[in-house]
Backbone as CSV, one residue per row, in Angstrom:
resi,resn,N_x,N_y,N_z,CA_x,CA_y,CA_z,C_x,C_y,C_z
1,UNK,-32.443,8.475,-27.474,-32.335,8.923,-26.205,-31.603,8.567,-25.209
2,UNK,-31.227,7.360,-24.811,-30.338,6.963,-23.862,-28.870,7.315,-24.183
3,UNK,-28.544,7.163,-25.560,-27.291,7.665,-26.063,-26.890,8.955,-25.694
4,UNK,-28.110,9.816,-25.960,-27.895,11.435,-25.920,-27.569,11.631,-24.291
5,UNK,-28.331,10.925,-23.376,-28.045,10.931,-21.961,-26.702,10.705,-21.780
6,UNK,-26.245,9.748,-22.157,-24.853,9.078,-21.785,-23.939,9.933,-22.256
7,UNK,-23.835,10.426,-23.707,-22.907,11.233,-24.266,-22.995,12.877,-23.511
8,UNK,-24.151,13.337,-23.023,-24.455,14.466,-22.352,-23.339,14.285,-20.991
9,UNK,-23.495,13.290,-20.478,-22.814,13.409,-19.079,-21.391,13.208,-19.301
10,UNK,-21.070,12.341,-20.242,-19.550,12.612,-20.710,-18.999,13.886,-20.815
11,UNK,-19.771,14.605,-21.440,-19.382,16.175,-21.701,-19.890,17.197,-20.505
12,UNK,-20.353,16.728,-19.371,-20.294,17.315,-18.153,-21.718,18.039,-18.055
13,UNK,-22.826,17.183,-18.656,-23.924,17.551,-18.488,-25.308,16.524,-17.956
14,UNK,-25.974,16.937,-17.157,-26.989,15.979,-16.516,-28.288,16.307,-17.465
15,UNK,-28.841,15.280,-18.122,-30.283,15.450,-18.602,-31.578,15.164,-17.960
16,UNK,-32.420,15.976,-18.112,-33.620,15.913,-17.206,-34.793,15.651,-18.277
17,UNK,-35.303,14.451,-18.428,-36.505,14.300,-19.414,-37.538,14.335,-19.226
18,UNK,-38.501,15.312,-19.724,-39.998,15.155,-19.400,-40.561,14.558,-20.652
19,UNK,-41.326,13.688,-20.366,-41.841,12.649,-21.245,-43.475,13.191,-21.794
20,UNK,-43.869,12.855,-22.844,-45.072,13.168,-23.309,-46.131,12.585,-22.976
21,UNK,-47.362,13.151,-22.672,-48.655,12.408,-22.121,-49.587,12.536,-23.373
22,UNK,-49.528,13.430,-24.246,-50.344,13.676,-25.137,-49.679,13.747,-26.659
23,UNK,-50.446,13.459,-27.673,-49.887,13.376,-29.162,-49.195,14.733,-29.397
24,UNK,-49.873,15.815,-28.989,-49.297,17.332,-29.357,-48.057,17.523,-28.527
25,UNK,-47.835,16.816,-27.559,-46.553,17.266,-26.873,-45.112,16.590,-27.534
26,UNK,-44.054,17.130,-27.039,-42.792,16.850,-27.423,-42.075,16.026,-26.224
27,UNK,-40.961,15.382,-26.610,-40.104,14.916,-25.550,-39.154,16.340,-24.980
28,UNK,-39.103,16.541,-24.025,-38.087,17.652,-23.569,-37.101,17.353,-22.704
29,UNK,-35.837,17.649,-22.993,-34.581,17.330,-22.284,-33.893,18.551,-21.753
30,UNK,-33.872,18.801,-20.686,-33.237,20.010,-19.783,-31.940,19.486,-19.774
31,UNK,-30.780,20.458,-20.138,-29.267,19.945,-19.642,-29.027,21.074,-18.675
32,UNK,-28.353,20.402,-17.553,-27.610,20.955,-16.195,-26.395,20.463,-16.246
33,UNK,-25.344,21.835,-16.190,-24.078,21.503,-15.887,-23.592,20.894,-14.847
34,UNK,-23.059,19.485,-14.675,-22.410,18.517,-13.695,-20.899,18.208,-13.939
35,UNK,-20.303,17.550,-13.083,-19.023,17.142,-13.182,-19.136,15.981,-14.132
36,UNK,-17.977,16.022,-15.140,-17.890,14.842,-16.194,-18.052,13.493,-15.557
37,UNK,-18.937,12.775,-16.051,-18.934,11.395,-15.650,-19.017,10.322,-17.120
38,UNK,-17.916,9.794,-17.235,-18.027,8.972,-18.595,-18.391,7.313,-18.166
39,UNK,-19.624,7.262,-18.641,-20.202,6.025,-18.430,-19.541,4.748,-19.187
40,UNK,-18.925,3.837,-18.788,-18.208,2.592,-19.708,-19.111,2.254,-21.005
41,UNK,-20.490,2.663,-21.117,-21.113,2.449,-22.220,-21.101,3.192,-23.231
42,UNK,-20.494,4.592,-22.932,-20.206,5.688,-24.034,-19.386,5.034,-25.179
43,UNK,-18.440,4.474,-24.997,-17.420,4.243,-25.981,-18.076,3.020,-27.025
44,UNK,-19.201,2.686,-26.649,-19.983,1.428,-27.476,-21.084,2.293,-28.286
45,UNK,-21.331,3.382,-28.037,-22.147,4.318,-29.008,-22.018,4.032,-30.806
46,UNK,-20.617,4.436,-30.979,-20.355,4.388,-32.551,-20.382,2.952,-33.055
47,UNK,-20.349,2.065,-32.085,-19.937,0.401,-32.487,-21.252,-0.385,-32.443
48,UNK,-22.289,0.292,-31.862,-23.478,-0.525,-31.783,-24.460,-0.230,-33.268
49,UNK,-24.847,-1.449,-33.533,-25.703,-1.393,-34.664,-26.572,-2.266,-34.928
50,UNK,-27.842,-2.210,-35.802,-28.796,-2.921,-35.887,-28.345,-3.771,-36.976
51,UNK,-27.916,-5.131,-36.763,-27.381,-6.105,-37.665,-28.369,-6.982,-38.241
52,UNK,-28.707,-6.763,-39.468,-29.823,-7.396,-40.081,-29.354,-8.880,-40.816
53,UNK,-27.932,-9.462,-40.683,-27.358,-10.518,-41.301,-27.952,-11.682,-40.887
54,UNK,-27.500,-12.860,-41.307,-27.663,-14.237,-40.365,-26.500,-14.122,-39.603
55,UNK,-26.871,-14.607,-38.372,-25.943,-14.693,-37.431,-24.984,-16.221,-37.556
56,UNK,-23.886,-16.375,-36.689,-23.096,-17.492,-36.670,-23.602,-18.786,-36.025
57,UNK,-24.732,-18.613,-35.088,-25.237,-19.810,-34.476,-24.315,-20.278,-33.266
58,UNK,-23.488,-19.495,-32.966,-22.309,-19.791,-31.746,-23.189,-19.437,-30.475
59,UNK,-22.997,-20.326,-29.556,-23.426,-20.036,-28.102,-22.907,-18.837,-27.566
60,UNK,-23.523,-18.122,-26.778,-23.016,-17.149,-26.023,-22.785,-17.515,-24.661
61,UNK,-21.685,-16.865,-23.955,-21.237,-17.393,-22.662,-22.238,-17.134,-21.858
62,UNK,-22.468,-17.786,-20.580,-23.578,-17.585,-19.655,-23.381,-16.298,-19.070
63,UNK,-22.170,-15.892,-18.582,-21.909,-14.922,-17.729,-22.317,-13.726,-18.749
64,UNK,-22.029,-13.601,-20.164,-22.557,-12.594,-21.034,-24.207,-12.336,-20.782
65,UNK,-24.808,-13.441,-21.222,-26.221,-13.487,-20.965,-26.685,-13.147,-19.703
66,UNK,-26.259,-13.440,-18.637,-26.900,-12.709,-17.388,-26.396,-11.524,-17.086
67,UNK,-25.404,-10.906,-17.605,-25.262,-9.452,-17.707,-26.161,-8.662,-18.308
68,UNK,-26.286,-9.279,-19.751,-27.315,-8.701,-20.620,-28.775,-8.546,-20.111
69,UNK,-29.109,-9.953,-19.350,-30.407,-9.866,-18.711,-30.659,-9.102,-17.524
70,UNK,-29.591,-8.564,-16.990,-29.458,-7.631,-15.910,-29.578,-6.281,-16.344
71,UNK,-29.601,-5.831,-17.493,-30.131,-4.392,-17.950,-30.836,-3.794,-17.023
72,UNK,-30.578,-2.573,-16.747,-31.456,-1.772,-15.668,-32.658,-1.477,-16.362
73,UNK,-33.987,-1.653,-16.168,-35.226,-1.448,-16.589,-35.842,0.269,-16.355
74,UNK,-36.549,0.807,-17.349,-37.114,1.890,-17.148,-38.334,1.600,-16.334
75,UNK,-39.030,2.557,-15.552,-40.399,2.270,-14.856,-41.309,1.782,-15.582
76,UNK,-42.138,0.875,-15.370,-43.213,0.318,-16.115,-42.814,-0.474,-17.380
77,UNK,-41.459,-0.950,-17.508,-40.957,-1.608,-18.749,-40.518,-3.036,-18.330
78,UNK,-40.401,-3.780,-19.236,-39.868,-5.246,-18.779,-39.060,-5.797,-20.219
79,UNK,-38.115,-6.869,-19.633,-37.637,-7.642,-20.905,-37.920,-9.348,-20.502
80,UNK,-38.244,-9.798,-21.845,-38.862,-11.119,-21.625,-37.800,-12.037,-22.826
81,UNK,-36.878,-12.576,-22.223,-35.690,-13.307,-22.884,-36.400,-14.636,-23.556
82,UNK,-35.990,-15.162,-24.535,-36.467,-16.423,-25.158,-35.120,-17.207,-25.677
83,UNK,-34.835,-17.991,-24.884,-33.597,-18.652,-25.398,-34.273,-20.251,-25.536
84,UNK,-35.205,-20.788,-25.424,-35.734,-22.063,-25.560,-36.062,-22.256,-26.861
85,UNK,-35.315,-23.437,-27.666,-35.729,-23.591,-28.872,-37.119,-23.632,-29.550
86,UNK,-38.015,-24.307,-28.538,-39.280,-24.645,-28.749,-39.926,-23.031,-28.837
87,UNK,-39.824,-22.115,-27.974,-40.434,-20.789,-27.780,-39.897,-19.824,-29.114
88,UNK,-38.912,-20.210,-29.566,-38.229,-19.611,-30.588,-38.949,-19.846,-31.901
89,UNK,-39.251,-21.040,-31.750,-40.151,-21.739,-33.236,-41.469,-20.886,-33.306
90,UNK,-42.134,-20.734,-31.889,-43.321,-19.932,-31.585,-43.111,-18.552,-32.229
91,UNK,-41.923,-17.756,-32.003,-41.801,-16.526,-32.153,-41.547,-16.574,-33.613
92,UNK,-40.911,-17.581,-34.489,-40.901,-17.452,-35.883,-42.109,-17.966,-36.464
93,UNK,-42.927,-18.375,-35.946,-44.295,-18.676,-36.464,-45.166,-17.093,-36.657
94,UNK,-45.074,-16.442,-35.596,-45.886,-14.874,-35.620,-45.081,-14.089,-36.658
95,UNK,-43.574,-14.088,-36.579,-42.730,-13.269,-37.570,-43.210,-13.745,-38.866
96,UNK,-43.429,-14.961,-39.171,-43.683,-15.531,-40.556,-45.423,-14.967,-41.083
97,UNK,-46.241,-14.766,-39.755,-47.339,-14.558,-40.142,-47.479,-12.975,-40.678
98,UNK,-46.795,-12.135,-39.504,-46.509,-10.578,-39.763,-46.041,-10.493,-41.073
99,UNK,-45.067,-11.154,-41.613,-44.540,-10.839,-42.917,-45.541,-10.916,-44.008
100,UNK,-46.136,-12.103,-44.075,-47.462,-12.550,-45.205,-48.331,-11.265,-45.133
101,UNK,-48.733,-10.930,-43.866,-49.676,-9.845,-43.806,-49.097,-8.519,-44.514
102,UNK,-48.011,-8.091,-44.030,-47.447,-6.717,-44.258,-46.891,-6.570,-45.807
103,UNK,-46.206,-7.820,-46.311,-46.093,-7.842,-47.752,-47.295,-8.029,-48.529
104,UNK,-48.462,-8.139,-48.248,-49.770,-8.375,-49.020,-50.371,-7.017,-48.797
105,UNK,-49.775,-5.902,-48.252,-50.182,-4.488,-48.109,-49.403,-3.660,-48.959
106,UNK,-50.241,-3.152,-50.008,-49.208,-2.149,-50.769,-48.901,-1.001,-50.109
107,UNK,-49.382,-0.455,-49.095,-49.014,0.669,-48.321,-47.683,0.503,-47.838
108,UNK,-47.484,-0.656,-47.122,-46.465,-0.929,-46.471,-45.212,-1.244,-47.499
109,UNK,-45.470,-1.752,-48.294,-44.534,-1.987,-49.490,-43.879,-0.637,-49.977
110,UNK,-44.832,0.171,-50.167,-44.462,1.357,-50.722,-43.631,2.350,-49.874
111,UNK,-43.951,2.347,-48.446,-43.182,2.989,-47.599,-42.090,2.400,-47.475
112,UNK,-41.556,1.042,-47.470,-40.449,0.232,-47.456,-39.462,0.991,-48.338
113,UNK,-39.932,0.741,-49.603,-39.305,1.408,-50.772,-38.926,2.632,-50.626
114,UNK,-39.909,3.690,-50.050,-39.315,5.100,-49.811,-38.023,5.084,-48.874
115,UNK,-38.170,4.391,-47.841,-36.843,4.574,-46.985,-35.565,3.956,-47.437
116,UNK,-35.837,2.770,-48.429,-34.519,2.025,-48.769,-33.585,2.971,-49.677
117,UNK,-32.452,2.795,-49.603,-31.531,3.686,-50.488,-30.883,2.259,-51.308
118,UNK,-30.814,2.132,-52.572,-30.329,0.763,-53.379,-29.050,1.029,-53.766
119,UNK,-28.519,2.132,-53.643,-27.150,2.080,-54.232,-26.131,3.522,-53.454
120,UNK,-24.912,3.457,-53.718,-24.425,4.391,-53.008,-24.472,5.841,-53.513
121,UNK,-24.714,6.150,-54.397,-25.169,7.486,-54.729,-26.396,7.914,-54.111
122,UNK,-27.512,6.986,-54.023,-28.632,7.483,-53.425,-28.420,7.579,-51.723
123,UNK,-27.421,6.930,-51.256,-27.288,6.960,-49.674,-26.781,8.199,-49.443
124,UNK,-25.613,8.709,-50.311,-24.827,9.700,-50.129,-25.661,11.078,-50.218
125,UNK,-26.830,10.899,-51.414,-27.383,12.197,-51.427,-28.541,12.291,-50.164
126,UNK,-29.179,11.403,-49.702,-29.967,11.409,-48.615,-29.275,11.446,-47.426
127,UNK,-28.161,10.775,-46.988,-27.591,10.679,-45.827,-28.740,10.068,-44.781
128,UNK,-29.619,9.054,-45.227,-30.526,8.548,-44.316,-31.296,7.508,-44.739
129,UNK,-32.016,7.005,-44.111,-32.801,5.707,-44.675,-31.850,4.477,-44.659
130,UNK,-32.288,3.136,-45.203,-31.513,1.959,-45.223,-30.699,1.669,-46.368
131,UNK,-29.359,1.820,-46.266,-28.754,1.377,-47.499,-28.753,-0.111,-47.457
132,UNK,-29.021,-0.409,-49.048,-29.241,-2.121,-49.257,-28.030,-3.078,-48.687
133,UNK,-26.922,-2.416,-48.769,-25.603,-3.405,-48.289,-25.852,-3.663,-46.855
134,UNK,-26.442,-2.561,-46.055,-26.595,-2.826,-44.735,-27.375,-4.086,-44.325
135,UNK,-28.325,-4.738,-45.331,-28.951,-5.811,-44.984,-28.508,-6.911,-45.728
136,UNK,-27.469,-6.986,-46.423,-26.675,-8.012,-47.065,-27.151,-8.207,-48.408
137,UNK,-27.782,-6.962,-49.204,-28.272,-6.911,-50.568,-27.330,-6.176,-51.468
138,UNK,-27.066,-6.439,-52.493,-26.534,-5.955,-53.726,-27.022,-4.365,-53.950
139,UNK,-25.833,-3.845,-54.407,-26.416,-2.291,-54.863,-27.018,-2.322,-56.521
140,UNK,-28.186,-1.685,-56.318,-28.716,-1.646,-57.819,-29.155,-0.485,-58.198
141,UNK,-29.548,-0.025,-59.225,-30.223,1.179,-59.749,-31.394,1.415,-59.253
142,UNK,-32.208,2.359,-58.714,-33.416,2.707,-57.805,-34.517,1.793,-58.724
143,UNK,-34.460,2.036,-60.029,-35.637,1.546,-60.710,-35.845,-0.070,-60.563
144,UNK,-34.412,-0.643,-60.648,-34.432,-2.159,-60.634,-34.785,-2.407,-59.116
145,UNK,-34.220,-1.639,-58.127,-34.546,-2.016,-56.726,-36.073,-1.772,-56.434
146,UNK,-36.663,-0.996,-56.948,-38.161,-0.876,-56.722,-38.972,-1.962,-57.260
147,UNK,-38.602,-2.436,-58.571,-39.050,-3.549,-59.092,-39.000,-4.648,-58.386
148,UNK,-37.617,-5.039,-57.647,-37.413,-6.091,-57.046,-38.189,-6.299,-55.678
149,UNK,-38.257,-4.969,-54.913,-38.779,-4.947,-53.676,-40.467,-5.162,-53.979
150,UNK,-41.129,-4.709,-54.616,-42.417,-4.476,-55.111,-43.031,-5.822,-55.692
151,UNK,-41.958,-6.814,-56.178,-42.325,-8.036,-56.929,-42.030,-9.262,-55.760
152,UNK,-41.543,-8.795,-54.609,-40.894,-9.468,-53.390,-42.256,-10.645,-53.073
153,UNK,-42.036,-11.996,-53.311,-43.130,-12.716,-52.910,-43.044,-12.758,-51.248
154,UNK,-44.195,-12.661,-50.572,-44.196,-12.732,-49.017,-43.528,-14.145,-48.591
155,UNK,-43.714,-15.052,-49.167,-42.969,-16.392,-48.848,-41.368,-16.260,-48.740
156,UNK,-40.881,-15.614,-49.789,-39.475,-15.257,-50.007,-39.045,-14.613,-48.877
157,UNK,-39.749,-13.626,-48.053,-39.272,-12.851,-46.973,-39.386,-13.523,-45.666
158,UNK,-40.723,-14.475,-45.751,-40.704,-15.253,-44.676,-39.653,-16.213,-44.319
159,UNK,-39.141,-16.918,-45.506,-37.973,-17.743,-45.496,-36.656,-16.895,-45.250
160,UNK,-36.428,-15.897,-45.699,-35.274,-15.229,-45.149,-35.179,-14.742,-43.620
161,UNK,-36.445,-14.315,-43.239,-36.408,-13.888,-41.778,-36.404,-15.265,-40.934
162,UNK,-37.179,-16.145,-41.161,-37.031,-17.425,-40.503,-35.360,-17.948,-40.380
163,UNK,-34.926,-17.891,-41.311,-33.324,-18.308,-41.454,-32.698,-17.195,-40.387
164,UNK,-33.140,-16.012,-40.393,-32.157,-15.136,-39.567,-32.567,-15.477,-38.009
165,UNK,-33.642,-15.750,-37.685,-34.031,-16.001,-36.435,-33.608,-17.370,-36.193
166,UNK,-33.578,-18.349,-36.681,-33.107,-19.698,-36.517,-31.225,-19.530,-36.340
167,UNK,-30.675,-18.812,-36.825,-29.364,-18.636,-36.730,-29.031,-17.448,-35.664
168,UNK,-30.036,-17.152,-34.999,-29.958,-16.253,-33.556,-29.626,-17.248,-32.492
169,UNK,-28.935,-16.975,-31.441,-28.997,-17.630,-30.230,-30.297,-17.357,-29.359
170,UNK,-31.026,-16.190,-29.106,-32.328,-16.135,-29.016,-32.997,-14.581,-29.154
171,UNK,-34.105,-14.337,-28.589,-34.677,-13.126,-28.914,-35.062,-12.501,-27.485
172,UNK,-35.455,-11.264,-27.521,-35.966,-10.846,-26.225,-37.122,-9.741,-26.594
173,UNK,-38.263,-9.752,-25.856,-39.343,-8.795,-26.235,-39.264,-7.865,-25.078
174,UNK,-39.122,-6.595,-25.473,-39.371,-5.436,-24.754,-40.730,-5.005,-24.378
175,UNK,-41.335,-4.955,-23.402,-42.536,-4.750,-23.009,-42.907,-3.513,-22.338
176,UNK,-43.815,-3.050,-22.084,-44.536,-1.890,-21.275,-45.848,-2.214,-20.544
177,UNK,-46.091,-1.364,-19.409,-47.248,-1.918,-18.549,-48.400,-1.104,-19.558
178,UNK,-48.202,0.155,-20.097,-49.155,1.070,-20.978,-48.752,1.187,-22.339
179,UNK,-49.557,1.507,-23.313,-49.284,1.568,-24.485,-49.800,3.177,-25.141
180,UNK,-48.714,4.005,-24.282,-48.932,5.396,-24.514,-47.487,6.041,-25.017
181,UNK,-47.529,7.250,-25.336,-46.154,7.833,-25.699,-45.162,8.015,-24.870
182,UNK,-45.474,8.048,-23.477,-44.456,8.293,-22.474,-43.819,6.610,-22.483
183,UNK,-44.593,5.679,-22.681,-44.008,4.253,-22.543,-43.364,3.803,-23.640
184,UNK,-43.658,4.232,-24.859,-43.015,4.114,-25.952,-41.394,4.813,-25.954
185,UNK,-41.252,5.860,-25.269,-40.029,6.677,-25.199,-39.203,5.801,-24.008
186,UNK,-39.919,5.213,-22.864,-39.309,4.242,-21.941,-38.369,3.163,-22.543
187,UNK,-39.341,2.650,-23.523,-38.879,1.290,-24.056,-37.887,1.555,-25.338
188,UNK,-37.975,2.804,-25.831,-36.873,3.085,-26.721,-35.391,3.458,-25.966
189,UNK,-35.566,3.941,-24.674,-34.375,4.046,-24.033,-33.719,2.870,-23.260
190,UNK,-34.807,1.839,-23.215,-34.490,0.556,-22.614,-33.949,-0.149,-23.882
191,UNK,-34.310,-0.173,-24.852,-33.553,-0.818,-25.998,-32.169,-0.318,-26.359
192,UNK,-31.947,0.898,-26.111,-30.889,1.459,-26.753,-29.886,1.076,-25.446
193,UNK,-30.217,0.892,-24.253,-29.280,0.570,-23.196,-29.030,-1.008,-23.252
194,UNK,-29.988,-1.804,-23.693,-29.789,-3.193,-23.940,-28.762,-3.440,-25.082
195,UNK,-28.988,-2.698,-26.061,-28.246,-2.836,-27.324,-26.792,-2.492,-26.888
196,UNK,-26.537,-1.425,-26.192,-25.207,-1.312,-25.692,-24.581,-2.420,-24.975
197,UNK,-25.323,-2.515,-24.006,-25.115,-3.906,-23.140,-24.414,-5.034,-23.964
198,UNK,-25.398,-5.364,-24.868,-25.042,-6.390,-25.721,-23.680,-5.968,-26.457
199,UNK,-23.313,-5.079,-26.918,-22.275,-4.646,-27.713,-20.956,-4.678,-26.989
200,UNK,-20.911,-4.495,-25.721,-19.922,-4.758,-24.668,-19.243,-6.142,-24.987
201,UNK,-20.143,-7.010,-25.189,-19.972,-8.467,-25.212,-19.999,-8.976,-26.670
202,UNK,-19.699,-7.997,-27.621,-19.808,-8.106,-29.085,-20.781,-9.225,-29.541
203,UNK,-21.970,-8.890,-28.694,-23.300,-9.505,-29.322,-23.818,-8.692,-30.238
204,UNK,-24.245,-9.019,-31.434,-24.943,-8.370,-32.239,-26.578,-8.580,-32.092
205,UNK,-27.443,-7.602,-32.631,-28.827,-7.357,-32.265,-29.523,-7.094,-33.490
206,UNK,-30.964,-7.298,-33.675,-31.655,-6.581,-34.755,-33.103,-6.789,-34.302
207,UNK,-33.722,-5.676,-34.646,-35.167,-5.539,-34.764,-35.886,-6.531,-35.823
208,UNK,-37.060,-7.251,-35.482,-37.824,-8.149,-36.225,-39.272,-7.940,-35.633
209,UNK,-39.720,-6.834,-36.079,-40.903,-6.489,-35.197,-42.337,-6.893,-35.682
210,UNK,-42.168,-7.590,-36.547,-43.454,-7.909,-37.391,-44.713,-8.164,-36.543
211,UNK,-44.582,-9.081,-35.955,-45.961,-9.523,-34.897,-46.233,-8.530,-33.820
212,UNK,-45.548,-7.522,-33.909,-45.942,-6.092,-33.088,-46.685,-5.227,-33.981
213,UNK,-46.004,-4.960,-35.192,-46.522,-3.847,-36.147,-47.733,-4.361,-36.525
214,UNK,-48.401,-5.395,-36.733,-49.647,-5.784,-37.284,-50.502,-5.833,-36.193
215,UNK,-51.306,-5.005,-36.014,-52.551,-4.870,-34.915,-53.121,-5.869,-34.637
216,UNK,-53.601,-7.122,-35.757,-54.452,-7.994,-35.344,-53.600,-9.217,-34.723
217,UNK,-52.314,-8.957,-35.236,-51.456,-10.110,-34.607,-51.057,-9.926,-33.164
218,UNK,-50.711,-8.445,-32.813,-50.024,-8.303,-31.684,-50.547,-9.062,-30.272
219,UNK,-52.052,-8.859,-30.088,-52.652,-9.424,-28.813,-52.328,-11.105,-28.972
220,UNK,-52.378,-11.818,-30.292,-52.250,-13.128,-30.034,-50.675,-13.398,-29.958
221,UNK,-49.957,-12.889,-30.209,-48.347,-12.857,-29.905,-48.294,-12.563,-28.403
222,UNK,-48.859,-11.706,-27.936,-48.723,-11.198,-26.191,-49.192,-12.587,-25.903
223,UNK,-50.275,-13.086,-25.920,-50.731,-14.348,-25.387,-50.060,-15.642,-25.694
224,UNK,-49.304,-15.702,-26.723,-48.558,-16.878,-27.086,-47.383,-16.866,-26.273
225,UNK,-46.740,-15.592,-26.128,-45.649,-15.464,-25.307,-45.704,-15.347,-23.855
226,UNK,-46.950,-15.641,-23.260,-47.313,-15.564,-21.959,-46.774,-14.311,-21.168
227,UNK,-47.023,-13.236,-21.703,-46.711,-11.752,-21.282,-47.865,-11.241,-20.525
228,UNK,-48.929,-11.981,-20.053,-49.913,-11.472,-19.325,-50.502,-10.292,-19.824
229,UNK,-50.389,-9.057,-18.756,-50.765,-7.671,-19.059,-49.906,-7.038,-19.831
230,UNK,-48.468,-7.708,-19.896,-47.504,-6.867,-20.392,-47.673,-6.644,-22.063
231,UNK,-47.255,-5.325,-22.336,-47.641,-5.298,-23.863,-46.436,-5.275,-24.620
232,UNK,-46.151,-6.050,-25.601,-45.164,-6.293,-26.465,-44.906,-4.988,-27.322
233,UNK,-43.568,-4.607,-27.194,-43.358,-3.024,-28.047,-42.272,-3.381,-28.998
234,UNK,-41.406,-4.143,-28.614,-40.337,-4.359,-29.660,-39.885,-5.760,-29.354
235,UNK,-39.415,-6.363,-30.521,-38.829,-7.916,-30.494,-37.482,-7.763,-31.181
236,UNK,-36.513,-8.224,-30.681,-35.028,-8.187,-31.017,-34.598,-9.526,-30.879
237,UNK,-33.842,-10.016,-31.985,-33.142,-11.156,-31.893,-31.527,-10.831,-31.646
238,UNK,-30.674,-11.718,-31.473,-29.389,-11.486,-30.967,-28.628,-12.796,-30.967
239,UNK,-27.087,-12.439,-31.194,-26.173,-13.595,-31.581,-24.898,-13.010,-31.824
240,UNK,-24.148,-13.940,-32.195,-22.733,-13.610,-32.804,-22.872,-13.296,-34.376
241,UNK,-22.067,-12.226,-34.887,-21.898,-12.054,-36.117,-21.239,-11.212,-36.630
242,UNK,-20.442,-11.245,-37.708,-19.495,-10.085,-38.286,-20.293,-8.849,-38.284
243,UNK,-19.530,-7.582,-38.408,-19.939,-6.363,-38.481,-20.707,-6.252,-39.790
244,UNK,-21.475,-5.568,-40.270,-22.328,-5.064,-41.422,-21.967,-3.532,-41.674
245,UNK,-22.056,-3.351,-43.161,-21.984,-1.602,-43.335,-22.786,-0.821,-42.522
246,UNK,-22.816,0.303,-42.233,-23.687,1.130,-41.644,-24.268,2.107,-42.487
247,UNK,-25.600,2.520,-42.023,-26.425,3.360,-42.921,-26.056,4.822,-42.636
248,UNK,-25.793,5.381,-43.795,-25.373,6.886,-43.400,-26.240,7.861,-42.713
249,UNK,-25.746,8.635,-41.893,-26.775,9.633,-41.104,-26.399,11.128,-41.370
250,UNK,-27.384,12.040,-41.365,-27.061,13.557,-41.842,-26.263,13.952,-40.599
251,UNK,-25.354,15.207,-40.932,-24.422,15.779,-39.717,-25.402,16.277,-39.142
252,UNK,-25.145,16.385,-37.804,-25.835,17.111,-36.634,-26.251,18.468,-36.963
253,UNK,-25.450,19.171,-37.819,-25.691,20.672,-38.147,-27.151,20.814,-38.997
254,UNK,-27.445,19.472,-39.554,-28.576,19.476,-40.713,-29.719,19.162,-39.635
255,UNK,-29.818,18.564,-38.626,-30.813,18.297,-37.999,-31.206,19.125,-36.703
256,UNK,-30.281,19.853,-36.363,-30.478,20.675,-35.013,-30.977,21.910,-35.123
257,UNK,-32.079,22.058,-34.491,-32.781,23.444,-34.425,-32.171,24.373,-33.616
């Protein structure tokens, strides 16, 4: 959404967003012609990515951290930055618990397999999903990939994500005051803006949302992170890292109604 609005202004259109209040409602964006305004963040839209590799454990410059922390918020949203190693270990504990529960759930594993693209041919055929190379995994035939993912031991995923978090300089929790559809859209806009701000300083980021996706863990995570009444919606780790291959996306002509 935020990328759409930034790109629209660069083409001479102001976007007016109407947020959904009920499950049956859609997000509405009304475009009105204005003078062209090119926000500096526009140039970083094609560069930003969810970088799922281990990071380089290099310290980020203080001024860059401060600029990122100053990312403008949507009404009713917040950013909780975690830079203290002790608090990061607490985050790792909850990510580990989330991994154990998710990988013990056959429905979660089946949905994960559904969205994975195990080789170039699959990625090119669907033009969507997560290409295995984008997360640092080798390309394999689909049958072998399905066997590998379905047979993944939860403890192995725990170790993998713990390494990724420990290689990160910090993490940030995106929060909202409410837990409704409008709030989800606002947090999504905030995440896109935050990720673009990070990209301007060559900071990579990736979602690691297990303690929020598992409903029983979420309130425990909220309490452990001292969020009070603020509801955790997204967990993002960040740091320096080389770029990774990008997942393919369908041409706009195929998704525009």
